[in-house]
C-alpha atoms as one frame of an Amber mdcrd trajectory, in Angstrom:
protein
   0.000   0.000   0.000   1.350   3.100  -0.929   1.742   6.569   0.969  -0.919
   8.296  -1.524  -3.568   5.114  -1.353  -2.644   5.489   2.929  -3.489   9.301
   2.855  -6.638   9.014   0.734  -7.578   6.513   2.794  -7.639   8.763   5.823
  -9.007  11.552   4.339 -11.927   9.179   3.409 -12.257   8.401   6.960 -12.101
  11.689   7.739 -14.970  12.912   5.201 -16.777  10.131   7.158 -16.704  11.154
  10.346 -17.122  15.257   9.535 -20.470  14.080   7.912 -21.545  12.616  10.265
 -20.665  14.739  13.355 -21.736  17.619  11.096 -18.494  19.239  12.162 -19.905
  22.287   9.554 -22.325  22.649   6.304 -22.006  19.725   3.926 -20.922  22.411
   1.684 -17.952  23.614   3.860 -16.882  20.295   4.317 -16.965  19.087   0.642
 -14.733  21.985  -0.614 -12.131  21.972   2.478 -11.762  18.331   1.679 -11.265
  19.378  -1.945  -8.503  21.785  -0.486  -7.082  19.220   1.766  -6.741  16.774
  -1.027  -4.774  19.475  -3.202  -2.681  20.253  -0.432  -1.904  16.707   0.655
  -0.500  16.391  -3.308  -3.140  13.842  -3.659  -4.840  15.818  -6.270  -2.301
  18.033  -8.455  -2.704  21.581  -8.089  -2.873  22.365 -12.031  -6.199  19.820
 -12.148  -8.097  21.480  -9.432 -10.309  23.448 -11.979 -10.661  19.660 -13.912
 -13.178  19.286 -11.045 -15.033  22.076 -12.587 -15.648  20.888 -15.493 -18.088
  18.487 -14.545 -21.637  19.153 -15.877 -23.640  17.681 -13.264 -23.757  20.718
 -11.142 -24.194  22.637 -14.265 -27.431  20.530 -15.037 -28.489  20.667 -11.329
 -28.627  24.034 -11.526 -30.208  24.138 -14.660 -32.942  22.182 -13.256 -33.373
  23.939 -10.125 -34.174  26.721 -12.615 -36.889  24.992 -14.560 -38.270  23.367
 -11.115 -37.887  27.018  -9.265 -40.130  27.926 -12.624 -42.770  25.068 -11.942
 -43.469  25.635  -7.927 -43.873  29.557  -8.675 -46.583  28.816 -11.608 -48.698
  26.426  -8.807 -48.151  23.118 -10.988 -47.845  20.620  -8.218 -49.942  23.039
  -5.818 -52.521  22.490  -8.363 -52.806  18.945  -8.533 -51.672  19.089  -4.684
 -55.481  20.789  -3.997 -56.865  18.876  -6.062 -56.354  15.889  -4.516 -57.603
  17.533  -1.343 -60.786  17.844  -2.892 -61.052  15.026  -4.705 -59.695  11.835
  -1.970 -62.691  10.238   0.078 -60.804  10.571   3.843 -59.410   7.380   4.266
 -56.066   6.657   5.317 -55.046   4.068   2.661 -56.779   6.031  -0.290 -55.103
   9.128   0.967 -51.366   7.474   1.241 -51.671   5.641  -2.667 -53.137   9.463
  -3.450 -50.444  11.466  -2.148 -47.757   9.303  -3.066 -48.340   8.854  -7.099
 -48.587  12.547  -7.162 -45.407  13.103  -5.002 -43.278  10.260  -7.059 -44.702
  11.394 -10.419 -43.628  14.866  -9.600 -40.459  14.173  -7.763 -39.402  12.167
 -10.908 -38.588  15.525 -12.991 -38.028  18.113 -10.054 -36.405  18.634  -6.819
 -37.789  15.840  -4.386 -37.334  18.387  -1.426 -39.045  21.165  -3.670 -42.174
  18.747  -4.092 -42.213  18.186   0.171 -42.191  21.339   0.650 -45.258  22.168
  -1.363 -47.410  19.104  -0.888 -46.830  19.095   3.188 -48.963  22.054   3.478
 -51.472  20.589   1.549 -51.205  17.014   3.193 -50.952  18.652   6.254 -54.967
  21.125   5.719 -55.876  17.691   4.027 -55.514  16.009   6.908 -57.197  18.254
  10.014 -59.964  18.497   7.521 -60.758  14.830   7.457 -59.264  14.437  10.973
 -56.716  11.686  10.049 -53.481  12.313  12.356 -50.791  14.060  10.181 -48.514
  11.137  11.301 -50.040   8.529   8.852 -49.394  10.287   5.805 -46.031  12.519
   5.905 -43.364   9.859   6.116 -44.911   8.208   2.727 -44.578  11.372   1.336
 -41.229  11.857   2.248 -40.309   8.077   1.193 -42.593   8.392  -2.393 -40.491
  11.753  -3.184 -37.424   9.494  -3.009 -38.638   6.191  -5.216 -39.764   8.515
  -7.326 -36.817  10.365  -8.171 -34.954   6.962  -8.641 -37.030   6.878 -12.165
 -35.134   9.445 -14.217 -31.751  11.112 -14.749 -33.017  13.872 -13.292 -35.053
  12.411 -10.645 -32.119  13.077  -8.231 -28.929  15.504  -7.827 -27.308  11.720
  -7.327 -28.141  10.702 -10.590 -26.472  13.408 -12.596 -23.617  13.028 -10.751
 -22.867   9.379 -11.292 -23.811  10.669 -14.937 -21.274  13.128 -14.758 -18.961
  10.621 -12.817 -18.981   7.959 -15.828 -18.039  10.716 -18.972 -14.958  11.598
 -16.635 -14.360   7.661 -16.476 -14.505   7.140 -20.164 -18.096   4.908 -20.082
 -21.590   5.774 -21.498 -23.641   7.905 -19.936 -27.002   7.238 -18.956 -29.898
   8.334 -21.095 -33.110   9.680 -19.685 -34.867   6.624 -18.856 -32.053   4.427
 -18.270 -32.857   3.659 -14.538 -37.133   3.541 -15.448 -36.831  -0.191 -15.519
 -35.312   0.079 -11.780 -37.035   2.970 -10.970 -40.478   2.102 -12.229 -40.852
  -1.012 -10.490 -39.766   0.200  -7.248 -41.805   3.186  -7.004 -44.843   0.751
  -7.734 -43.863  -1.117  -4.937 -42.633   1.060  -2.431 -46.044   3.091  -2.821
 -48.122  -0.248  -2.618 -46.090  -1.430   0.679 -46.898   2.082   1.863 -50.295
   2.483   1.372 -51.135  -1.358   2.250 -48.750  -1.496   5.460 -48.321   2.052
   6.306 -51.646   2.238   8.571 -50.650  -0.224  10.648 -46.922   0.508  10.887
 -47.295   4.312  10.831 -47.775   6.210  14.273 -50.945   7.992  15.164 -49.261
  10.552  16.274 -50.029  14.733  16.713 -48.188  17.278  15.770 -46.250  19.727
  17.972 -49.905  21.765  17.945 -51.810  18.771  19.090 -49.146  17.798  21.266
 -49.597  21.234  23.524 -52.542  20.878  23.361 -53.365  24.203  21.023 -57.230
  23.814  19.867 -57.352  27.126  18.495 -55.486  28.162  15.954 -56.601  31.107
  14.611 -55.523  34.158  17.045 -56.739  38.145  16.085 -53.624  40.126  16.421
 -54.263  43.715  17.887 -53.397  46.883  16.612 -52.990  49.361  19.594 -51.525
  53.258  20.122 -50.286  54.402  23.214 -51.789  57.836  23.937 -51.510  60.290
  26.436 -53.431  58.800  29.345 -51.526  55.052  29.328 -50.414  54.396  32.440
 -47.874  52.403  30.901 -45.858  55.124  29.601 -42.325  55.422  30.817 -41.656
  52.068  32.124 -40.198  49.479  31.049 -42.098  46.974  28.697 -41.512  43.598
  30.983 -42.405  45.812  34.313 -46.197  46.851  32.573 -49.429  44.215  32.230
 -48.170  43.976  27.895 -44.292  42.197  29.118 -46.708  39.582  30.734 -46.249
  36.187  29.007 -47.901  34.438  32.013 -50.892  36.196  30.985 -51.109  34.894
  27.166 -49.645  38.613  26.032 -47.378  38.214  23.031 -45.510  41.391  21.797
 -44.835  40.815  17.511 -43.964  44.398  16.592 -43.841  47.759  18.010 -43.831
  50.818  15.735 -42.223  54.363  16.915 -42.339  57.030  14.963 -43.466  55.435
  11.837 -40.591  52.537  11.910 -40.456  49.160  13.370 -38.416  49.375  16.545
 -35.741  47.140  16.100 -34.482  45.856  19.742 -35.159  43.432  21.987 -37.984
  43.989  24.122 -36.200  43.539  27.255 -34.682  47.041  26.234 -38.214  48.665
  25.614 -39.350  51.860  27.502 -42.665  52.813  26.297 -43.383  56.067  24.938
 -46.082  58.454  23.646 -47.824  57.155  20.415 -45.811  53.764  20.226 -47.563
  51.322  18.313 -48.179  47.716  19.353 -49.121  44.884  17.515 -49.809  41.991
  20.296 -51.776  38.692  20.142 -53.376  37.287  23.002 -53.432  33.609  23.255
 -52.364  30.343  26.080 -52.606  26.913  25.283 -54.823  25.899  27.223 -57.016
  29.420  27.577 -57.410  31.703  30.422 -55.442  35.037  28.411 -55.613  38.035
  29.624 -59.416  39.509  27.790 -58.311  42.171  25.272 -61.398  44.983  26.308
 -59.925  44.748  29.535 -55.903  44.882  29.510 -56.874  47.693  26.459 -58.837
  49.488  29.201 -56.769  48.876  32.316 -53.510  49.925  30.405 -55.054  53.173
  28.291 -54.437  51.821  25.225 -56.575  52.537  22.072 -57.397  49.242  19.626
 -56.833  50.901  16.075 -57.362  48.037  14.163 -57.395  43.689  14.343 -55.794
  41.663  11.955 -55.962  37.868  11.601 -53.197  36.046  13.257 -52.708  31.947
  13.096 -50.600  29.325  15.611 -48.493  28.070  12.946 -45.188  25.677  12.495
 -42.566  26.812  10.651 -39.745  23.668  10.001 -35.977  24.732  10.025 -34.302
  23.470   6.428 -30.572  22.299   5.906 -30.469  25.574   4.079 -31.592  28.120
   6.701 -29.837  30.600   7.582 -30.962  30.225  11.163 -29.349  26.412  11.114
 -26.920  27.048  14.491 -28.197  30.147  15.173 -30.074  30.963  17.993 -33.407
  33.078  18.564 -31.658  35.756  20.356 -29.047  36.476  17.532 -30.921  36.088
  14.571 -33.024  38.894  16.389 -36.408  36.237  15.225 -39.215  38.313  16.822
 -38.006  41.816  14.810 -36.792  39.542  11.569 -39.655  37.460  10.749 -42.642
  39.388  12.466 -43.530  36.081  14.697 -43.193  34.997  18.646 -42.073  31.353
  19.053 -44.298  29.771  21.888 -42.423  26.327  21.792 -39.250  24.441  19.619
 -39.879  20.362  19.059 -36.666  18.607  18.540 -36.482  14.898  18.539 -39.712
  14.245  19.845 -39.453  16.812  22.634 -41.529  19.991  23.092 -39.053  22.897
  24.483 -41.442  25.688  25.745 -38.631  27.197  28.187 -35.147  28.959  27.722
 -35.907  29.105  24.207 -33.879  32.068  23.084 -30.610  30.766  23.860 -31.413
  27.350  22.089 -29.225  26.974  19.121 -31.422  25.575  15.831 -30.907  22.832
  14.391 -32.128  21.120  10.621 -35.527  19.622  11.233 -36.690  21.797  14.115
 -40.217  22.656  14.385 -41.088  26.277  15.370 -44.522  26.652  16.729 -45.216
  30.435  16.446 -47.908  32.918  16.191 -47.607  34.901  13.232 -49.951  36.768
  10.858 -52.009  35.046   8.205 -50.444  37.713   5.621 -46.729  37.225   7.020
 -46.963  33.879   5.493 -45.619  34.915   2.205 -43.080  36.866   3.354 -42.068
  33.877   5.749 -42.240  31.453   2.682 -40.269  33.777   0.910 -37.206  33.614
   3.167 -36.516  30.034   1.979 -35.571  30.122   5.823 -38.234  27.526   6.460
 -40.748  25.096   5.420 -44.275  25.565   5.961 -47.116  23.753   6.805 -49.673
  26.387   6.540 -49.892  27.619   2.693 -50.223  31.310   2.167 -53.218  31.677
   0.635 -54.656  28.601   3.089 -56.367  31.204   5.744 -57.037  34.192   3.535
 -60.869  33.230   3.243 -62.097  36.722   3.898 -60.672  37.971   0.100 -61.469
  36.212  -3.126 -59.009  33.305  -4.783 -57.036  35.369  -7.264 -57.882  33.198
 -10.758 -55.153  31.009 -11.415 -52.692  31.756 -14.535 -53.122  28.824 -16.872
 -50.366  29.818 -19.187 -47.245  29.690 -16.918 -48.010  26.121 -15.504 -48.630
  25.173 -19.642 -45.220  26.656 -20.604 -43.823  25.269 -17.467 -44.435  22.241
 -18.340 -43.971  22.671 -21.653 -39.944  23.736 -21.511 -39.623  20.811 -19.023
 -41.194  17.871 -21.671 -39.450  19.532 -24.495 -36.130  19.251 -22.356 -36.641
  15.207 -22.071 -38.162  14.709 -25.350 -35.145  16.485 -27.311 -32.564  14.639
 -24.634 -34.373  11.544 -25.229 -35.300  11.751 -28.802 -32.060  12.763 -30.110
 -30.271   9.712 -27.865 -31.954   7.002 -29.880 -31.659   8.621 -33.136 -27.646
   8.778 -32.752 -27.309   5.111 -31.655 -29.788   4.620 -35.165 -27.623   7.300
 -36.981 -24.251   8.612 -35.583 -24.592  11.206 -37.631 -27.076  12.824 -35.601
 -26.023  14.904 -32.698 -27.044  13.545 -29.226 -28.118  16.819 -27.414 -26.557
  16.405 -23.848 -28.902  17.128 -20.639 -27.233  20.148 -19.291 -27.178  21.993
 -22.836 -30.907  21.279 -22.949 -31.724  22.162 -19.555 -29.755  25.614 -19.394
 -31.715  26.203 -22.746 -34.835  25.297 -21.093 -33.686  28.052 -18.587 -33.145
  30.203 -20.123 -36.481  30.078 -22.377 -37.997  30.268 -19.052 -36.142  33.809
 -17.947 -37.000  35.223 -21.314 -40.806  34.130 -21.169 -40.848  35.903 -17.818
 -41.717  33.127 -15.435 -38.938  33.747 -13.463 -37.007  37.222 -12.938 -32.993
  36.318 -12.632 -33.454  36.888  -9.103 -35.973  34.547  -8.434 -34.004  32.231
 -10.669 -30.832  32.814  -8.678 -33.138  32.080  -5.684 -34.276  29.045  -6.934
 -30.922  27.475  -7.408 -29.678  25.295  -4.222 -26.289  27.209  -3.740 -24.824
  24.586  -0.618 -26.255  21.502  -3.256 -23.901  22.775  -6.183 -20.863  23.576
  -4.320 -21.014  20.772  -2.055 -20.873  18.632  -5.377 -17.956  20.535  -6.829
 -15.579  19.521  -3.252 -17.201  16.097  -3.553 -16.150  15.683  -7.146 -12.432
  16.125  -6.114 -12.911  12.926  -3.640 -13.096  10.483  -6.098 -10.512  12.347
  -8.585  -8.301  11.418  -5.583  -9.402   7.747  -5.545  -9.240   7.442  -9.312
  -5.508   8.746  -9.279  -3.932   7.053  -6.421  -5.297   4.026  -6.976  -6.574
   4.166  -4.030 -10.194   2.964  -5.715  -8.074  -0.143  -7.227  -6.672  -1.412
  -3.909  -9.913  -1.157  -2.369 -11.648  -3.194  -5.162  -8.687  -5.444  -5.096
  -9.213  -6.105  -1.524 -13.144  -6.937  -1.653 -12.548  -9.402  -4.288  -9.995
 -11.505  -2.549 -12.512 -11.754   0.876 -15.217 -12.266  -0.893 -13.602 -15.011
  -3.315 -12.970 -16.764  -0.542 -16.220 -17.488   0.633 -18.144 -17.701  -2.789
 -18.392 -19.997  -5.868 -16.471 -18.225  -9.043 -19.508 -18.342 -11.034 -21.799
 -16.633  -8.340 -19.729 -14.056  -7.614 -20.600 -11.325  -9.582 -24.000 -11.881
  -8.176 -23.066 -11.672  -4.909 -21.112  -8.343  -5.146 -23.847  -6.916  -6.462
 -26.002  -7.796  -3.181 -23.498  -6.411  -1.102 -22.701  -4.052  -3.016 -26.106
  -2.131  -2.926 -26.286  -3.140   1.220 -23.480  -1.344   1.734 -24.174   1.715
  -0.278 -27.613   1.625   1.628 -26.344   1.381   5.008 -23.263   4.220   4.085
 -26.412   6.706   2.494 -27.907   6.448   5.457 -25.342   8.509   7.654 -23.663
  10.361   5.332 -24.887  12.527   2.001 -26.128  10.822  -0.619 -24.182  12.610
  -3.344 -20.433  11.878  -1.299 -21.796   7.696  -1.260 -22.230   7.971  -5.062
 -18.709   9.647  -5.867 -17.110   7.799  -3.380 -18.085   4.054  -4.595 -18.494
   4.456  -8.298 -14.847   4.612  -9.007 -14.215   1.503  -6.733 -17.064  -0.338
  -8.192 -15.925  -0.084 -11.962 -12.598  -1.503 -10.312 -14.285  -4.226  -8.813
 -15.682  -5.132 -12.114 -12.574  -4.567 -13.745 -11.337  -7.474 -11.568 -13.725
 -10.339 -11.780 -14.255  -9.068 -15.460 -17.614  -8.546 -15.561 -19.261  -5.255
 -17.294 -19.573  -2.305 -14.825 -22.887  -1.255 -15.437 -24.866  -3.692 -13.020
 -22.998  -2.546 -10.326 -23.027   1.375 -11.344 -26.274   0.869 -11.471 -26.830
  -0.610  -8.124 -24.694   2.350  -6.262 -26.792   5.025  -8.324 -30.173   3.691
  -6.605 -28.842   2.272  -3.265 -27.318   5.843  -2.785 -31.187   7.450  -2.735
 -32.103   4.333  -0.873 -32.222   5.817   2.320 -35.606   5.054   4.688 -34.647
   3.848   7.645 -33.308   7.233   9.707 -34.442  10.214  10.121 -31.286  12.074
   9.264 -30.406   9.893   5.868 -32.574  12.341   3.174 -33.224  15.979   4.079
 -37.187  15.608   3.229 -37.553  13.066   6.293 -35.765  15.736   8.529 -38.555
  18.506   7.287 -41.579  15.959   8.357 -39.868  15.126  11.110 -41.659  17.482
  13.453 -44.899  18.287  11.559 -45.574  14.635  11.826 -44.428  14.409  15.580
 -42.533  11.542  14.747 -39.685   9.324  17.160 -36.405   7.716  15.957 -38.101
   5.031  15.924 -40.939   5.621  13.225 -38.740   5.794  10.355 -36.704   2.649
  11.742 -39.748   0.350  11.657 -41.240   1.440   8.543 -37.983   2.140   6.771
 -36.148  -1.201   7.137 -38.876  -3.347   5.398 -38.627  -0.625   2.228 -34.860
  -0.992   2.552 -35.493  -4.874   2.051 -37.826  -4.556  -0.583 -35.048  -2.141
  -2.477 -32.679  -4.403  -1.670 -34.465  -7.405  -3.656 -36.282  -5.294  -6.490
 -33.295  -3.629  -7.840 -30.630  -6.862  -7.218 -33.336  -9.120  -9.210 -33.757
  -6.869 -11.986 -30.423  -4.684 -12.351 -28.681  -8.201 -13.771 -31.567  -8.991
 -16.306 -31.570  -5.287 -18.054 -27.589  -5.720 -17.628 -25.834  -8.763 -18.034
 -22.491  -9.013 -16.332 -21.431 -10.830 -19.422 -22.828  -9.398 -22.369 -23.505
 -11.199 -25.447
């Protein structure tokens, strides 16, 4: 073993264990390993930028674009409502409902992009026919996943190994290359879902439920402090409005015309400050507004409507290990947190010193009209849409023609990717049109047909996803030139030789193979699995000489494979809370999908790919 193969080796485990300890942002960490790797001479300094040249982030990007273009039009909110119309009530009609719309959809865009709009709907779907929240969220979660295991661009994991196999000399995957995987699985993951899922599921309330909040609606008050208040000169905490014992909830005070931007331990009250406050305890018994209005000489200007909402923390957020203090939440967002649910736990005290983690549940009160503005932070996930609560003004009509071109630019993308594919294995003479032109084209059509501004394009685009692919990229580069891929292949093929029959051996690689790439997926990214096995896989095969597809293959889907813990795929972590879920949940429902992955994709993947050709 040489020093190179013994250095990538340890950066390896090293990428490992800063995954998994989330020592930083998976971002940070993919690009300082890049940096590490170039430093350590492992990677040489003039092919850094060869890591750049990849197209699968290009693509990604691309598609986040197009995607960004379809959740703004209301395509999937669309269908999303009406479903919520349309679905009886029951729990197994409702699963095999929301699931073939989340799989269909999360086959062409961003799974998380398609959580985040359906769990709102799943979510009012759900208190309207009184089914707990609990039953349906994790299949949406796990039918976002199979379904994105259908189509190149199902996945960010896809394009990658895509992009992964032009760098290694081999053909690239068309379109539909994994459908006869993909297809398959998604029909049975959704029918073990929707046949086992009621019984395995929990029925289990969400944080709201869980403190016991039966009222969710809240009026918000709009109130001036004139000359007669009592109140004036003293501090805010020392007057009946500081009281939180008494259900009084400060959101925003106004002074002079502009929001007053401190905390309100600092707050002396003055002449003509303006208060917006809501009123509300879990369990009743607030302070009566007439009265604390009356006792206080304050004047009610106005009343607005406010709502008891959750708010879910994303990988992205800027508030991820932040606290409520520093991010300054109350003045920032417009909302009081009443309680934090992390892992199963409610945390209604010390709150503003509590750092936030990904798939923290805020329960806040907020106004019904903040929730746009909220949404449009991309600092959380909602489970209240916008427009959900606004039934005292008229649904705007919805604009037919963007979710028709949306769609539109998106099927022209696959047909011309796809189309032009099969004519140049008919007719090399015809130019294959690769994905990431098409979808940057498809883009770009988009921006010029005004669907998207460049800023909401920009916004669209998952910055950490992109960059954390470019550092990951350099990872196997490392592998590939050290050999460090080889002597790992090497070394699976001698233990496993010794235990298996020459002419099942292939076969049993593969199994183990896709179990391990399952079990790894599950603690660390998806993306860094992918990069980090394909190059030892096509090693592997190199050795037992087979063909390296079956086994290609097998990473690309075992890497999205990942249902049994909460923390393996981002969209379990933003149900996590919604859905009041334990560890546990996603353990016992996750390991039989696991299993049936497991046997699905090693029964088929050697049938659509030989290991030995004809």
């Amino acid at each position: 073993m040489s020093q190179e193969i013994v250095l990538t080796l340890l950066v390896v485990i090293l990428t490992l264990v800063a995954f998994v300890r989330e020592w930083s942002s998976p971002d940070v960490l993919a690009l300082s390993i890049l940096c590490l790797l170039v430093a350590l001479g492992l990677i040489d300094m003039a092919d850094m930028p060869l890591v750049f040249r990849n197209e699968a982030p290009l693509t990604i990007a691309s598609l986040f674009i197009i995607g960004g273009a379809l959740e703004k039009s209301g395509a999937v909110d669309q269908i999303g409502r009406l479903l919520q119309r349309r679905v009886t009530g029951g729990v197994r009609s409702s699963i095999l409902a929301f699931t073939i719309v989340a799989s269909f959809f999360s086959a062409w865009m961003n799974n998380t992009a398609i959580v985040a709009i359906l769990m709102p709907v799943v979510l009012g779907f759900a208190r309207s026919k009184d089914i707990p929240a609990s039953k349906l969220l994790i299949p949406l979660s796990y039918s976002s996943i199979l379904g994105g295991c259908c189509t190149l661009i199902g996945t960010s994991t896809n394009l990658l190994v895509n992009g992964s196999l032009k760098d290694l000399g081999l053909e690239p995957m068309s379109m539909f290359t994994l459908a006869p995987i993909g297809v398959p699985l998604a029909i049975a993951g959704i029918g073990y879902l929707t046949i086992f899922g009621p019984k395995l599921l929990p029925s289990r309330s969400s944080i709201t439920g869980s403190l016991e909040i039966d009222f969710r609606a809240v009026p918000l008050h709009h109130l001036l402090i004139g000359d007669g208040a009592s109140i004036i000169g003293e501090k805010l905490f020392d007057t009946p409005l500081g009281s939180r014992e008494a259900g009084i909830h400060v959101l925003e005070i106004r002074r002079r015309g502009a929001r007053l931007m401190v905390p309100l331990s600092e707050v002396i009250v003055e002449k003509n400050d303006r208060f917006l406050v809501a009123l509300h305890r879990r369990r009743g018994g607030a302070a009566r507004a007439e009265e604390l209005f009356a006792k206080i000489g304050a004047e009610e200007l106005s009343s607005i409507d406010g709502i008891v909402s959750e708010l879910v923390i994303p990988a992205e957020s800027s508030l991820a290990g932040r606290t409520l203090a520093a991010s300054d939440f109350r003045q920032r967002y417009n909302c009081v947190v009443l309680a934090v649910h992390r892992n199963g736990v409610n945390i209604t005290s010390r709150m503003a010193e509590l750092s936030l983690e990904r798939g923290d549940t805020l329960l806040v009160i907020t106004a019904v009209n903040n929730l746009s503005s909220l949404k449009l932070t991309r600092d959380f996930v909602l489970t209240d849409a916008p427009e959900e609560k606004q039934d005292s003004k008229p649904a705007a009509p919805v604009r037919k023609w963007p979710i028709i071109f949306s769609w539109s630019i998106l099927g022209a993308v696959v047909l011309i990717v796809s189309l032009t594919d099969i004519f140049s294995r008919i007719n090399p003479s015809v130019p294959s049109i690769p994905i990431h032109y098409a979808a940057m084209v498809g883009a770009l059509v988009l921006l010029w047909g005004g669907i998207l501004t460049p800023r909401e394009a920009y916004a669209s685009i998952d910055w950490q996803v992109l960059l954390m692919l470019y550092g990951l990229l350099g990872l196997g580069m490392a592998m590939q030139s050290t050999g460090t891929a080889e002597w790992l292949a090497k070394h699976l093929v001698e233990i496993t030789r010794s235990f298996v029959a020459p002419n099942l051996l292939p076969f049993v690689i593969l199994w183990l193979v896709f179990l391990f790439t399952s079990m790894l997926t599950e603690v660390l990214s998806n993306n860094a699995t992918a990069v980090m096995l394909v190059p030892i896989v096509v090693k592997l095969a190199s050795e037992i000489g087979v063909e390296p597809r079956p086994f290609i293959m097998a990473v690309t889907v075992a890497a999205s494979c990942a249902f049994t813990l909460p923390m393996g795929y981002q969209t379990h972590m933003m149900v996590y809370g919604p859905g009041g879920y334990k560890f546990s949940d996603y353990i016992r429902t996750g390991i039989p999908l696991n299993l049936l992955a497991w046997v699905i994709t090693c029964t088929i993947v050697p049938i659509i790919w030989p290991f030995n050709p004809a």
